[in-house]
Amino acid sequence: MEKREHLYEGKAKVMFATDDPNLYIQYFKDDATAFNGVKKGTITEKGVVNNLVASKLMTILEAVGIPVHLVRRLNDREQLVRKVQIIPVEVVIRNVAAGSMSRRLGIPEGQPLSRPVIEYYYKADSLDDPLIVRDHALVFGWATEAELAWIESTCLRINDVLIGFFANIGIRLVDYKLEFGRLAEDPGKVVLADEISPDTCRLWDWTTGEKLDKDRFRRDLGGVVEAYREVARRMGLAIES
Ligand code: ADP
Ligand code: TMP
Ligand code: ASP
C-alpha cells in the first residue's frame, strides 16, 4: 500500500490518500481540542494510544458483525481504512447522564438512564455541531430514513457490546460519539467510521468513578495521558514506548 497526498487535516487526525482510490490512511495526532477548537493542547503519545484503542474496539465490533471502516492498523499512528462519505450527523449514545445532557437538562452527572438515549448533532464546525432532531437530518437530506433506522439499531447493538467489554475491565461506558459513512465503492452500504477512543467516549472507573477520558483535558484535571494509557492497559494493549 502506497501512501499518497495529504487530503484533510482535522483536529485530531490527518487523512491521506493511497494508491487504491477506495482506501485512506488515517493518521492519529497528539493534538487535542475541546469546545470546538477553543481550547487547544497536545497530549504526548495520545495518537499512539488512540490508534491502538480504536483499532481494537473496531476489530471487536467487526467480529460481532458490525460493518466498520477499519481494514487494519498499519503502525503506531496509522490505520488503513475504507474511504467513506461521512454522514454529517454525529451520533451520541448515552447510558449515564453527563456532559452537555446534564448541563442542558439539569440532570446530575452520574445519574443512570433507564435505557440508552441516542442524540444527533449536525457535524458543522461553523455552527458548533448543534443538537438536532431526527427530522432535521431527514428534511435537509443529511441521511435517509433507511440509513437512520439502520444507524439506530446498529448503535444499540454496538452499545450492548461495548458496555459489556468495558464492564469486564472495570470501566463504566457513560457516553460516546459515533460517526457513520457511505462506502465510496458502494454508497448503499453504511459503515462505522472515524474512531472510538478516550477522545470520543466518557469512561469512568467502575468503583472509584475516576475519569479515564478526554474530560481530564476539557476540565483541567491533569493526568490525561496516564488515564488514556490506563484504558489501553486494561484492554491488554502494549504501548511501544
Ligand atoms: P475533525 O474533522 O472533527 O476535526 P478529525 O481530526 O478526527 O476530525 O479528522 C478526521 C476526519 O475524517 C473527520 O472529519 C471524520 O469525519 C473523517 N473520516 C473518518 N473516517 C473516515 C473515512 N473512513 N473516510 C473518510 N473520512 C473519514
Ligand atoms: P457531550 O456531553 O459534550 O455532548 O459529549 C457526549 C459524548 O460525545 C462524550 O463522550 C464526548 C463525545 N464528543 C465527541 O466525541 N466529540 C465532540 O465534539 C463532542 C461535543 C462530544
Ligand atoms: N469536537 C470538540 C473539539 O474538537 C472536542 C470535544 O469536546 O470532544 O473542540
mmCIF file of N, CA, C and O in Angstrom, residues 122-170:
data_model
loop_
_atom_site.group_PDB
_atom_site.id
_atom_site.type_symbol
_atom_site.label_atom_id
_atom_site.label_comp_id
_atom_site.label_asym_id
_atom_site.label_seq_id
_atom_site.Cartn_x
_atom_site.Cartn_y
_atom_site.Cartn_z
ATOM 1 N N TYR A 122 -25.560 17.900 14.360
ATOM 2 C CA TYR A 122 -25.177 18.214 12.977
ATOM 3 C C TYR A 122 -23.689 18.507 12.960
ATOM 4 O O TYR A 122 -23.210 19.383 13.689
ATOM 5 N N LYS A 123 -22.950 17.743 12.132
ATOM 6 C CA LYS A 123 -21.488 17.882 12.085
ATOM 7 C C LYS A 123 -21.150 19.105 11.236
ATOM 8 O O LYS A 123 -21.051 19.012 10.015
ATOM 9 N N ALA A 124 -21.032 20.254 11.901
ATOM 10 C CA ALA A 124 -20.748 21.520 11.213
ATOM 11 C C ALA A 124 -20.014 22.414 12.197
ATOM 12 O O ALA A 124 -20.630 23.062 13.057
ATOM 13 N N ASP A 125 -18.668 22.437 12.054
ATOM 14 C CA ASP A 125 -17.845 23.217 12.974
ATOM 15 C C ASP A 125 -18.293 24.674 13.058
ATOM 16 O O ASP A 125 -18.295 25.266 14.132
ATOM 17 N N SER A 126 -18.713 25.256 11.890
ATOM 18 C CA SER A 126 -19.068 26.676 11.876
ATOM 19 C C SER A 126 -20.308 26.949 12.740
ATOM 20 O O SER A 126 -20.558 28.086 13.141
ATOM 21 N N LEU A 127 -21.079 25.916 13.024
ATOM 22 C CA LEU A 127 -22.288 26.075 13.849
ATOM 23 C C LEU A 127 -22.090 25.470 15.235
ATOM 24 O O LEU A 127 -23.039 25.371 16.015
ATOM 25 N N ASP A 128 -20.864 24.982 15.520
ATOM 26 C CA ASP A 128 -20.588 24.358 16.817
ATOM 27 C C ASP A 128 -21.312 23.028 16.995
ATOM 28 O O ASP A 128 -21.741 22.694 18.104
ATOM 29 N N ASP A 129 -21.466 22.257 15.935
ATOM 30 C CA ASP A 129 -22.108 20.930 15.995
ATOM 31 C C ASP A 129 -23.405 20.933 16.815
ATOM 32 O O ASP A 129 -23.487 20.286 17.865
ATOM 33 N N PRO A 130 -24.442 21.658 16.352
ATOM 34 C CA PRO A 130 -25.650 21.767 17.182
ATOM 35 C C PRO A 130 -26.439 20.461 17.329
ATOM 36 O O PRO A 130 -26.465 19.635 16.411
ATOM 37 N N LEU A 131 -27.064 20.328 18.488
ATOM 38 C CA LEU A 131 -28.004 19.221 18.725
ATOM 39 C C LEU A 131 -29.159 19.373 17.733
ATOM 40 O O LEU A 131 -29.672 20.481 17.542
ATOM 41 N N ILE A 132 -29.546 18.284 17.095
ATOM 42 C CA ILE A 132 -30.676 18.345 16.149
ATOM 43 C C ILE A 132 -31.687 17.261 16.492
ATOM 44 O O ILE A 132 -31.409 16.381 17.305
ATOM 45 N N VAL A 133 -32.843 17.326 15.862
ATOM 46 C CA VAL A 133 -33.801 16.227 15.965
ATOM 47 C C VAL A 133 -33.724 15.425 14.667
ATOM 48 O O VAL A 133 -33.210 15.901 13.646
ATOM 49 N N ARG A 134 -34.241 14.208 14.725
ATOM 50 C CA ARG A 134 -34.196 13.264 13.601
ATOM 51 C C ARG A 134 -34.730 13.886 12.312
ATOM 52 O O ARG A 134 -34.183 13.713 11.224
ATOM 53 N N ASP A 135 -35.834 14.630 12.445
ATOM 54 C CA ASP A 135 -36.452 15.234 11.253
ATOM 55 C C ASP A 135 -35.521 16.215 10.544
ATOM 56 O O ASP A 135 -35.617 16.372 9.330
ATOM 57 N N HIS A 136 -34.655 16.900 11.281
ATOM 58 C CA HIS A 136 -33.718 17.811 10.611
ATOM 59 C C HIS A 136 -32.817 17.025 9.658
ATOM 60 O O HIS A 136 -32.580 17.453 8.523
ATOM 61 N N ALA A 137 -32.314 15.897 10.122
ATOM 62 C CA ALA A 137 -31.424 15.082 9.273
ATOM 63 C C ALA A 137 -32.165 14.619 8.023
ATOM 64 O O ALA A 137 -31.604 14.604 6.927
ATOM 65 N N LEU A 138 -33.438 14.275 8.184
ATOM 66 C CA LEU A 138 -34.221 13.771 7.042
ATOM 67 C C LEU A 138 -34.570 14.897 6.084
ATOM 68 O O LEU A 138 -34.353 14.804 4.873
ATOM 69 N N VAL A 139 -35.089 15.997 6.618
ATOM 70 C CA VAL A 139 -35.628 17.050 5.761
ATOM 71 C C VAL A 139 -34.515 17.806 5.032
ATOM 72 O O VAL A 139 -34.705 18.281 3.921
ATOM 73 N N PHE A 140 -33.331 17.860 5.629
ATOM 74 C CA PHE A 140 -32.216 18.528 4.956
ATOM 75 C C PHE A 140 -31.344 17.535 4.164
ATOM 76 O O PHE A 140 -30.299 17.907 3.631
ATOM 77 N N GLY A 141 -31.771 16.282 4.137
ATOM 78 C CA GLY A 141 -31.103 15.300 3.282
ATOM 79 C C GLY A 141 -29.744 14.849 3.774
ATOM 80 O O GLY A 141 -28.929 14.367 3.001
ATOM 81 N N TRP A 142 -29.485 15.011 5.091
ATOM 82 C CA TRP A 142 -28.182 14.568 5.619
ATOM 83 C C TRP A 142 -28.134 13.045 5.722
ATOM 84 O O TRP A 142 -27.070 12.448 5.639
ATOM 85 N N ALA A 143 -29.287 12.424 5.935
ATOM 86 C CA ALA A 143 -29.371 10.958 5.990
ATOM 87 C C ALA A 143 -30.784 10.573 5.576
ATOM 88 O O ALA A 143 -31.717 11.379 5.709
ATOM 89 N N THR A 144 -30.921 9.353 5.089
ATOM 90 C CA THR A 144 -32.261 8.893 4.704
ATOM 91 C C THR A 144 -32.915 8.175 5.884
ATOM 92 O O THR A 144 -32.239 7.791 6.850
ATOM 93 N N GLU A 145 -34.217 7.956 5.751
ATOM 94 C CA GLU A 145 -34.949 7.219 6.782
ATOM 95 C C GLU A 145 -34.328 5.828 6.973
ATOM 96 O O GLU A 145 -34.125 5.369 8.097
ATOM 97 N N ALA A 146 -34.026 5.172 5.849
ATOM 98 C CA ALA A 146 -33.449 3.816 5.946
ATOM 99 C C ALA A 146 -32.090 3.863 6.646
ATOM 100 O O ALA A 146 -31.780 2.998 7.484
ATOM 101 N N GLU A 147 -31.279 4.880 6.326
ATOM 102 C CA GLU A 147 -29.970 4.985 6.986
ATOM 103 C C GLU A 147 -30.123 5.225 8.487
ATOM 104 O O GLU A 147 -29.446 4.596 9.303
ATOM 105 N N LEU A 148 -31.031 6.129 8.858
ATOM 106 C CA LEU A 148 -31.204 6.420 10.291
ATOM 107 C C LEU A 148 -31.735 5.210 11.045
ATOM 108 O O LEU A 148 -31.309 4.924 12.162
ATOM 109 N N ALA A 149 -32.657 4.486 10.410
ATOM 110 C CA ALA A 149 -33.203 3.286 11.070
ATOM 111 C C ALA A 149 -32.081 2.267 11.285
ATOM 112 O O ALA A 149 -31.950 1.680 12.375
ATOM 113 N N TRP A 150 -31.246 2.110 10.263
ATOM 114 C CA TRP A 150 -30.121 1.160 10.384
ATOM 115 C C TRP A 150 -29.130 1.649 11.445
ATOM 116 O O TRP A 150 -28.656 0.876 12.286
ATOM 117 N N ILE A 151 -28.821 2.945 11.420
ATOM 118 C CA ILE A 151 -27.873 3.509 12.392
ATOM 119 C C ILE A 151 -28.388 3.304 13.821
ATOM 120 O O ILE A 151 -27.650 2.894 14.721
ATOM 121 N N GLU A 152 -29.679 3.554 14.035
ATOM 122 C CA GLU A 152 -30.230 3.413 15.397
ATOM 123 C C GLU A 152 -30.128 1.979 15.897
ATOM 124 O O GLU A 152 -29.698 1.736 17.033
ATOM 125 N N SER A 153 -30.527 1.027 15.056
ATOM 126 C CA SER A 153 -30.473 -0.364 15.541
ATOM 127 C C SER A 153 -29.022 -0.800 15.710
ATOM 128 O O SER A 153 -28.681 -1.524 16.657
ATOM 129 N N THR A 154 -28.147 -0.321 14.816
ATOM 130 C CA THR A 154 -26.730 -0.685 14.925
ATOM 131 C C THR A 154 -26.115 -0.076 16.198
ATOM 132 O O THR A 154 -25.318 -0.722 16.884
ATOM 133 N N CYS A 155 -26.494 1.158 16.514
ATOM 134 C CA CYS A 155 -25.956 1.797 17.733
ATOM 135 C C CYS A 155 -26.355 1.006 18.983
ATOM 136 O O CYS A 155 -25.552 0.882 19.918
ATOM 137 N N LEU A 156 -27.556 0.474 19.001
ATOM 138 C CA LEU A 156 -27.969 -0.296 20.183
ATOM 139 C C LEU A 156 -27.164 -1.595 20.292
ATOM 140 O O LEU A 156 -26.783 -2.008 21.390
ATOM 141 N N ARG A 157 -26.866 -2.216 19.154
ATOM 142 C CA ARG A 157 -26.021 -3.423 19.169
ATOM 143 C C ARG A 157 -24.608 -3.063 19.614
ATOM 144 O O ARG A 157 -23.998 -3.754 20.438
ATOM 145 N N ILE A 158 -24.072 -1.984 19.048
ATOM 146 C CA ILE A 158 -22.723 -1.540 19.432
ATOM 147 C C ILE A 158 -22.688 -1.278 20.934
ATOM 148 O O ILE A 158 -21.763 -1.679 21.645
ATOM 149 N N ASN A 159 -23.729 -0.619 21.423
ATOM 150 C CA ASN A 159 -23.768 -0.253 22.838
ATOM 151 C C ASN A 159 -23.734 -1.491 23.733
ATOM 152 O O ASN A 159 -23.002 -1.526 24.719
ATOM 153 N N ASP A 160 -24.520 -2.511 23.370
ATOM 154 C CA ASP A 160 -24.518 -3.746 24.174
ATOM 155 C C ASP A 160 -23.116 -4.347 24.233
ATOM 156 O O ASP A 160 -22.654 -4.757 25.292
ATOM 157 N N VAL A 161 -22.454 -4.383 23.079
ATOM 158 C CA VAL A 161 -21.127 -4.989 23.022
ATOM 159 C C VAL A 161 -20.135 -4.168 23.845
ATOM 160 O O VAL A 161 -19.374 -4.702 24.667
ATOM 161 N N LEU A 162 -20.152 -2.846 23.647
ATOM 162 C CA LEU A 162 -19.147 -2.008 24.311
ATOM 163 C C LEU A 162 -19.381 -1.905 25.816
ATOM 164 O O LEU A 162 -18.415 -1.899 26.594
ATOM 165 N N ILE A 163 -20.646 -1.843 26.239
ATOM 166 C CA ILE A 163 -20.917 -1.803 27.696
ATOM 167 C C ILE A 163 -20.304 -3.036 28.353
ATOM 168 O O ILE A 163 -19.619 -2.943 29.374
ATOM 169 N N GLY A 164 -20.547 -4.192 27.749
ATOM 170 C CA GLY A 164 -20.041 -5.452 28.310
ATOM 171 C C GLY A 164 -18.521 -5.509 28.294
ATOM 172 O O GLY A 164 -17.890 -5.893 29.288
ATOM 173 N N PHE A 165 -17.949 -5.089 27.171
ATOM 174 C CA PHE A 165 -16.489 -5.120 27.044
ATOM 175 C C PHE A 165 -15.843 -4.252 28.129
ATOM 176 O O PHE A 165 -14.916 -4.684 28.834
ATOM 177 N N PHE A 166 -16.340 -3.032 28.277
ATOM 178 C CA PHE A 166 -15.727 -2.129 29.259
ATOM 179 C C PHE A 166 -16.020 -2.573 30.700
ATOM 180 O O PHE A 166 -15.161 -2.471 31.574
ATOM 181 N N ALA A 167 -17.221 -3.076 30.941
ATOM 182 C CA ALA A 167 -17.564 -3.522 32.304
ATOM 183 C C ALA A 167 -16.577 -4.602 32.763
ATOM 184 O O ALA A 167 -16.152 -4.625 33.925
ATOM 185 N N ASN A 168 -16.207 -5.476 31.836
ATOM 186 C CA ASN A 168 -15.261 -6.542 32.139
ATOM 187 C C ASN A 168 -13.900 -6.064 32.574
ATOM 188 O O ASN A 168 -13.150 -6.813 33.216
ATOM 189 N N ILE A 169 -13.540 -4.842 32.172
ATOM 190 C CA ILE A 169 -12.231 -4.304 32.579
ATOM 191 C C ILE A 169 -12.423 -3.148 33.578
ATOM 192 O O ILE A 169 -11.596 -2.254 33.695
ATOM 193 N N GLY A 170 -13.581 -3.191 34.263
ATOM 194 C CA GLY A 170 -13.806 -2.258 35.367
ATOM 195 C C GLY A 170 -14.057 -0.829 34.943
ATOM 196 O O GLY A 170 -13.726 0.117 35.663
#
